[in-house]
mmCIF file of C-alpha atoms in Angstrom:
data_model
loop_
_atom_site.group_PDB
_atom_site.id
_atom_site.type_symbol
_atom_site.label_atom_id
_atom_site.label_comp_id
_atom_site.label_asym_id
_atom_site.label_seq_id
_atom_site.Cartn_x
_atom_site.Cartn_y
_atom_site.Cartn_z
ATOM 1 C CA MET A 21 -68.391 66.267 -67.951
ATOM 2 C CA THR A 22 -65.993 63.773 -67.139
ATOM 3 C CA ALA A 23 -61.705 63.638 -67.315
ATOM 4 C CA ALA A 24 -59.934 62.062 -69.846
ATOM 5 C CA LEU A 25 -57.786 59.590 -68.290
ATOM 6 C CA PRO A 26 -53.887 59.544 -68.667
ATOM 7 C CA LYS A 27 -52.374 57.296 -70.866
ATOM 8 C CA LEU A 28 -50.627 54.797 -69.431
ATOM 9 C CA LEU A 29 -47.131 53.776 -70.662
ATOM 10 C CA THR A 30 -45.720 50.987 -72.295
ATOM 11 C CA PHE A 31 -42.551 49.878 -70.924
ATOM 12 C CA ASP A 32 -40.818 50.793 -74.333
ATOM 13 C CA GLU A 33 -42.382 54.187 -73.864
ATOM 14 C CA PHE A 34 -41.311 54.854 -71.012
ATOM 15 C CA ILE A 35 -37.435 54.157 -71.572
ATOM 16 C CA GLU A 36 -38.057 55.926 -74.688
ATOM 17 C CA ARG A 37 -39.247 59.347 -72.717
ATOM 18 C CA TYR A 38 -37.124 58.248 -70.138
ATOM 19 C CA PRO A 39 -35.833 62.074 -69.167
ATOM 20 C CA ASN A 40 -32.202 62.845 -69.365
ATOM 21 C CA ASP A 41 -31.938 65.407 -66.242
ATOM 22 C CA GLY A 42 -29.900 63.305 -63.548
ATOM 23 C CA LYS A 43 -33.058 62.486 -61.706
ATOM 24 C CA ARG A 44 -34.315 58.614 -61.032
ATOM 25 C CA TYR A 45 -37.309 57.533 -62.197
ATOM 26 C CA GLU A 46 -39.630 54.235 -62.331
ATOM 27 C CA LEU A 47 -42.352 52.770 -64.046
ATOM 28 C CA HIS A 48 -45.489 52.202 -61.628
ATOM 29 C CA GLN A 49 -48.468 50.400 -63.457
ATOM 30 C CA GLY A 50 -47.884 52.340 -66.606
ATOM 31 C CA VAL A 51 -46.630 56.053 -64.652
ATOM 32 C CA ILE A 52 -43.554 57.623 -64.622
ATOM 33 C CA VAL A 53 -42.800 58.392 -60.937
ATOM 34 C CA GLU A 54 -40.033 60.499 -60.021
ATOM 35 C CA MET A 55 -37.942 59.106 -56.998
ATOM 36 C CA PRO A 56 -37.130 61.487 -54.555
ATOM 37 C CA PRO A 57 -33.575 62.547 -53.976
ATOM 38 C CA PRO A 58 -31.801 60.061 -51.335
ATOM 39 C CA SER A 59 -30.605 61.157 -47.977
ATOM 40 C CA GLY A 60 -27.183 60.996 -46.790
ATOM 41 C CA ASP A 61 -27.991 57.941 -44.842
ATOM 42 C CA HIS A 62 -30.134 56.039 -47.250
ATOM 43 C CA GLU A 63 -26.857 56.436 -49.079
ATOM 44 C CA ASP A 64 -24.441 55.488 -46.488
ATOM 45 C CA VAL A 65 -26.114 52.175 -46.301
ATOM 46 C CA VAL A 66 -26.887 51.498 -49.850
ATOM 47 C CA GLY A 67 -22.717 51.853 -50.288
ATOM 48 C CA PHE A 68 -22.144 49.490 -47.133
ATOM 49 C CA LEU A 69 -24.172 46.818 -48.187
ATOM 50 C CA THR A 70 -22.702 47.080 -51.829
ATOM 51 C CA ARG A 71 -19.418 46.573 -50.601
ATOM 52 C CA LYS A 72 -19.881 44.164 -48.116
ATOM 53 C CA LEU A 73 -21.533 41.651 -50.953
ATOM 54 C CA ALA A 74 -19.359 42.904 -53.774
ATOM 55 C CA VAL A 75 -16.132 41.594 -51.055
ATOM 56 C CA GLU A 76 -18.157 38.462 -50.767
ATOM 57 C CA ILE A 77 -18.909 38.055 -54.261
ATOM 58 C CA GLU A 78 -14.701 38.248 -55.303
ATOM 59 C CA ARG A 79 -13.793 36.259 -51.747
ATOM 60 C CA LEU A 80 -15.940 33.188 -53.107
ATOM 61 C CA ASN A 81 -15.505 34.029 -56.726
ATOM 62 C CA LEU A 82 -19.247 34.297 -57.863
ATOM 63 C CA PRO A 83 -21.003 34.979 -61.236
ATOM 64 C CA PHE A 84 -21.788 38.093 -59.733
ATOM 65 C CA ASN A 85 -21.956 41.909 -60.594
ATOM 66 C CA ILE A 86 -23.537 44.489 -58.738
ATOM 67 C CA PRO A 87 -24.498 47.423 -61.396
ATOM 68 C CA LYS A 88 -24.456 51.047 -60.418
ATOM 69 C CA THR A 89 -27.917 51.268 -62.190
ATOM 70 C CA GLY A 90 -30.209 48.532 -63.197
ATOM 71 C CA PHE A 91 -33.881 48.374 -64.294
ATOM 72 C CA VAL A 92 -35.773 45.062 -63.362
ATOM 73 C CA ARG A 93 -38.868 45.504 -65.248
ATOM 74 C CA THR A 94 -41.966 43.550 -64.033
ATOM 75 C CA LYS A 95 -43.774 40.226 -65.544
ATOM 76 C CA SER A 96 -46.575 42.199 -66.969
ATOM 77 C CA ALA A 97 -43.943 44.669 -68.492
ATOM 78 C CA ASP A 98 -46.505 47.512 -66.777
ATOM 79 C CA SER A 99 -43.455 48.584 -64.003
ATOM 80 C CA CYS A 100 -40.111 48.926 -64.046
ATOM 81 C CA TYR A 101 -38.105 49.787 -60.596
ATOM 82 C CA LEU A 102 -34.855 50.801 -59.883
ATOM 83 C CA PRO A 103 -33.472 49.082 -56.980
ATOM 84 C CA ASP A 104 -31.066 50.347 -54.550
ATOM 85 C CA VAL A 105 -29.084 46.943 -54.838
ATOM 86 C CA LEU A 106 -29.322 44.876 -57.265
ATOM 87 C CA VAL A 107 -27.122 42.035 -57.475
ATOM 88 C CA LEU A 108 -27.073 40.219 -60.891
ATOM 89 C CA ASN A 109 -25.909 36.978 -62.391
ATOM 90 C CA GLN A 110 -23.836 37.637 -65.128
ATOM 91 C CA ASN A 111 -24.405 33.699 -66.678
ATOM 92 C CA ASN A 112 -28.064 34.671 -67.015
ATOM 93 C CA LEU A 113 -27.218 38.020 -69.143
ATOM 94 C CA LYS A 114 -26.711 36.593 -72.751
ATOM 95 C CA ASN A 115 -30.222 35.207 -71.991
ATOM 96 C CA GLU A 116 -31.498 39.162 -71.268
ATOM 97 C CA PRO A 117 -32.803 40.683 -74.645
ATOM 98 C CA LEU A 118 -33.362 44.039 -73.177
ATOM 99 C CA TRP A 119 -29.571 43.941 -71.088
ATOM 100 C CA LYS A 120 -26.920 45.358 -73.924
ATOM 101 C CA LYS A 121 -29.254 48.339 -74.614
ATOM 102 C CA GLU A 122 -31.497 49.356 -72.064
ATOM 103 C CA SER A 123 -29.936 47.745 -68.631
ATOM 104 C CA THR A 124 -32.712 46.294 -68.314
ATOM 105 C CA VAL A 125 -33.560 42.236 -66.652
ATOM 106 C CA THR A 126 -36.678 40.472 -66.672
ATOM 107 C CA GLN A 127 -35.425 36.789 -65.654
ATOM 108 C CA SER A 128 -35.439 35.806 -62.055
ATOM 109 C CA GLU A 129 -32.491 33.461 -63.353
ATOM 110 C CA SER A 130 -30.452 36.937 -63.756
ATOM 111 C CA ILE A 131 -31.253 38.074 -60.139
ATOM 112 C CA PRO A 132 -29.495 36.323 -57.052
ATOM 113 C CA LEU A 133 -30.837 38.688 -54.689
ATOM 114 C CA VAL A 134 -32.544 42.775 -54.960
ATOM 115 C CA ILE A 135 -32.480 45.246 -51.942
ATOM 116 C CA GLU A 136 -34.637 48.005 -51.198
ATOM 117 C CA VAL A 137 -33.880 50.308 -48.856
ATOM 118 C CA VAL A 138 -36.482 51.768 -46.660
ATOM 119 C CA SER A 139 -37.709 55.835 -47.960
ATOM 120 C CA ASN A 140 -40.542 58.135 -46.878
ATOM 121 C CA ASN A 141 -42.375 55.914 -50.120
ATOM 122 C CA TRP A 142 -42.138 52.958 -47.554
ATOM 123 C CA ARG A 143 -45.199 51.417 -48.862
ATOM 124 C CA ASP A 144 -43.844 50.518 -52.252
ATOM 125 C CA ASP A 145 -41.108 48.457 -50.679
ATOM 126 C CA TYR A 146 -43.021 46.344 -48.558
ATOM 127 C CA HIS A 147 -46.235 46.224 -50.720
ATOM 128 C CA LYS A 148 -46.011 47.234 -54.080
ATOM 129 C CA LYS A 149 -42.148 45.677 -54.535
ATOM 130 C CA TYR A 150 -42.458 43.325 -52.655
ATOM 131 C CA ALA A 151 -45.384 41.521 -54.365
ATOM 132 C CA ASP A 152 -44.011 42.522 -57.939
ATOM 133 C CA TYR A 153 -40.508 40.984 -57.192
ATOM 134 C CA GLU A 154 -42.442 37.691 -55.956
ATOM 135 C CA GLU A 155 -44.082 37.057 -59.097
ATOM 136 C CA MET A 156 -41.459 37.078 -60.995
ATOM 137 C CA GLY A 157 -39.718 34.390 -59.134
ATOM 138 C CA ILE A 158 -36.493 36.294 -57.785
ATOM 139 C CA PRO A 159 -35.534 34.071 -54.796
ATOM 140 C CA GLU A 160 -34.206 36.631 -52.036
ATOM 141 C CA TYR A 161 -35.244 39.917 -51.616
ATOM 142 C CA TRP A 162 -33.987 41.906 -48.687
ATOM 143 C CA ILE A 163 -36.274 44.958 -47.049
ATOM 144 C CA VAL A 164 -33.632 47.561 -44.981
ATOM 145 C CA ASP A 165 -35.416 49.822 -42.883
ATOM 146 C CA TYR A 166 -32.840 51.343 -40.964
ATOM 147 C CA ALA A 167 -34.936 54.036 -39.808
ATOM 148 C CA ALA A 168 -38.290 52.232 -38.702
ATOM 149 C CA LEU A 169 -39.965 54.124 -41.455
ATOM 150 C CA GLY A 170 -42.137 51.097 -42.041
ATOM 151 C CA ALA A 171 -46.179 50.471 -40.192
ATOM 152 C CA ARG A 172 -46.010 48.850 -36.511
ATOM 153 C CA LYS A 173 -47.862 45.577 -38.199
ATOM 154 C CA PHE A 174 -44.182 45.224 -39.660
ATOM 155 C CA LEU A 175 -41.860 46.336 -37.084
ATOM 156 C CA GLY A 176 -43.560 46.019 -33.409
ATOM 157 C CA ASN A 177 -44.491 49.003 -30.986
ATOM 158 C CA PRO A 178 -42.470 50.754 -30.264
ATOM 159 C CA LYS A 179 -41.265 50.473 -33.828
ATOM 160 C CA GLN A 180 -37.601 48.640 -34.479
ATOM 161 C CA PRO A 181 -35.388 49.288 -36.991
ATOM 162 C CA THR A 182 -35.680 46.104 -39.416
ATOM 163 C CA ILE A 183 -33.917 43.673 -41.719
ATOM 164 C CA PHE A 184 -36.553 41.303 -43.941
ATOM 165 C CA VAL A 185 -34.558 38.884 -45.935
ATOM 166 C CA CYS A 186 -37.803 37.619 -47.832
ATOM 167 C CA GLU A 187 -36.773 34.346 -49.626
ATOM 168 C CA LEU A 188 -38.907 32.531 -51.656
ATOM 169 C CA VAL A 189 -40.735 29.518 -50.524
ATOM 170 C CA ASP A 190 -43.069 26.677 -52.955
ATOM 171 C CA GLY A 191 -43.528 31.124 -55.124
ATOM 172 C CA GLU A 192 -44.158 32.982 -51.960
ATOM 173 C CA TYR A 193 -41.667 34.576 -50.038
ATOM 174 C CA GLN A 194 -41.020 34.161 -46.465
ATOM 175 C CA MET A 195 -40.240 37.196 -45.051
ATOM 176 C CA THR A 196 -38.131 37.141 -41.872
ATOM 177 C CA PRO A 197 -36.937 39.663 -39.592
ATOM 178 C CA PHE A 198 -33.271 40.495 -38.621
ATOM 179 C CA GLN A 199 -32.722 43.274 -35.306
ATOM 180 C CA SER A 200 -29.801 44.677 -33.405
ATOM 181 C CA ASN A 201 -27.123 41.559 -33.067
ATOM 182 C CA ASN A 202 -28.960 38.947 -35.243
ATOM 183 C CA LEU A 203 -26.452 37.580 -37.501
ATOM 184 C CA ILE A 204 -28.455 37.847 -41.474
ATOM 185 C CA VAL A 205 -29.012 34.819 -43.058
ATOM 186 C CA SER A 206 -29.461 34.907 -47.012
ATOM 187 C CA SER A 207 -29.470 31.404 -49.614
ATOM 188 C CA ASN A 208 -27.596 33.401 -51.587
ATOM 189 C CA PHE A 209 -24.710 34.536 -49.643
ATOM 190 C CA PRO A 210 -24.502 31.338 -46.722
ATOM 191 C CA GLN A 211 -21.430 32.759 -45.377
ATOM 192 C CA LEU A 212 -22.117 36.231 -44.886
ATOM 193 C CA ASN A 213 -21.002 37.552 -41.241
ATOM 194 C CA LEU A 214 -23.020 40.739 -41.082
ATOM 195 C CA THR A 215 -25.239 41.686 -38.534
ATOM 196 C CA ALA A 216 -28.077 44.217 -39.041
ATOM 197 C CA GLN A 217 -26.650 46.798 -36.190
ATOM 198 C CA GLN A 218 -23.542 46.801 -38.348
ATOM 199 C CA ILE A 219 -25.773 47.212 -41.306
ATOM 200 C CA PHE A 220 -27.626 50.009 -38.708
ATOM 201 C CA ASP A 221 -24.291 51.458 -37.702
ATOM 202 C CA SER A 222 -23.331 52.169 -41.625
ATOM 203 C CA VAL A 223 -24.936 55.213 -41.339
ATOM 204 C CA GLY A 224 -23.132 58.613 -40.828
#
């Protein structure tokens, strides 16, 4: 006797059934995944990055905003992510059919930068989300591995805390690692005066 496969959800079903229990969920290839509660260290890094980028957005008067909660629906529409930091181009939100009602974006033109701060489920950030954000055409994706949780093939041996800035070049991400006192190089924030170590030191 073969077991019945679980029914995969569509994006609409995911939004419709989204539990209102204060927890965070994502849709991964049709399956609802509960996100583990973030650690204080993780939230220190998220808060620090949000503050630094917000100051730069204000200083340069960019048409960007950083929502508290915003979904990114993938091209195939079978996955939907809640990035740790989502920088939105407000000029394109009028073209997003799901934004006003469901705070969801689907177009790369709306997402100049997305940031994932690595947790124990690091494979999602390095593999699944990396591939989906690349396929969507999001121009810049940061993987902030402040606790050196990822694989040695990324972080070296011994593993070192690292920030990867993935920039879309000819449809593929080029990953540039930043460690210790390396200044972060960002195409969206070319005047950002921020080192990898400053980000690591934001942990309380």
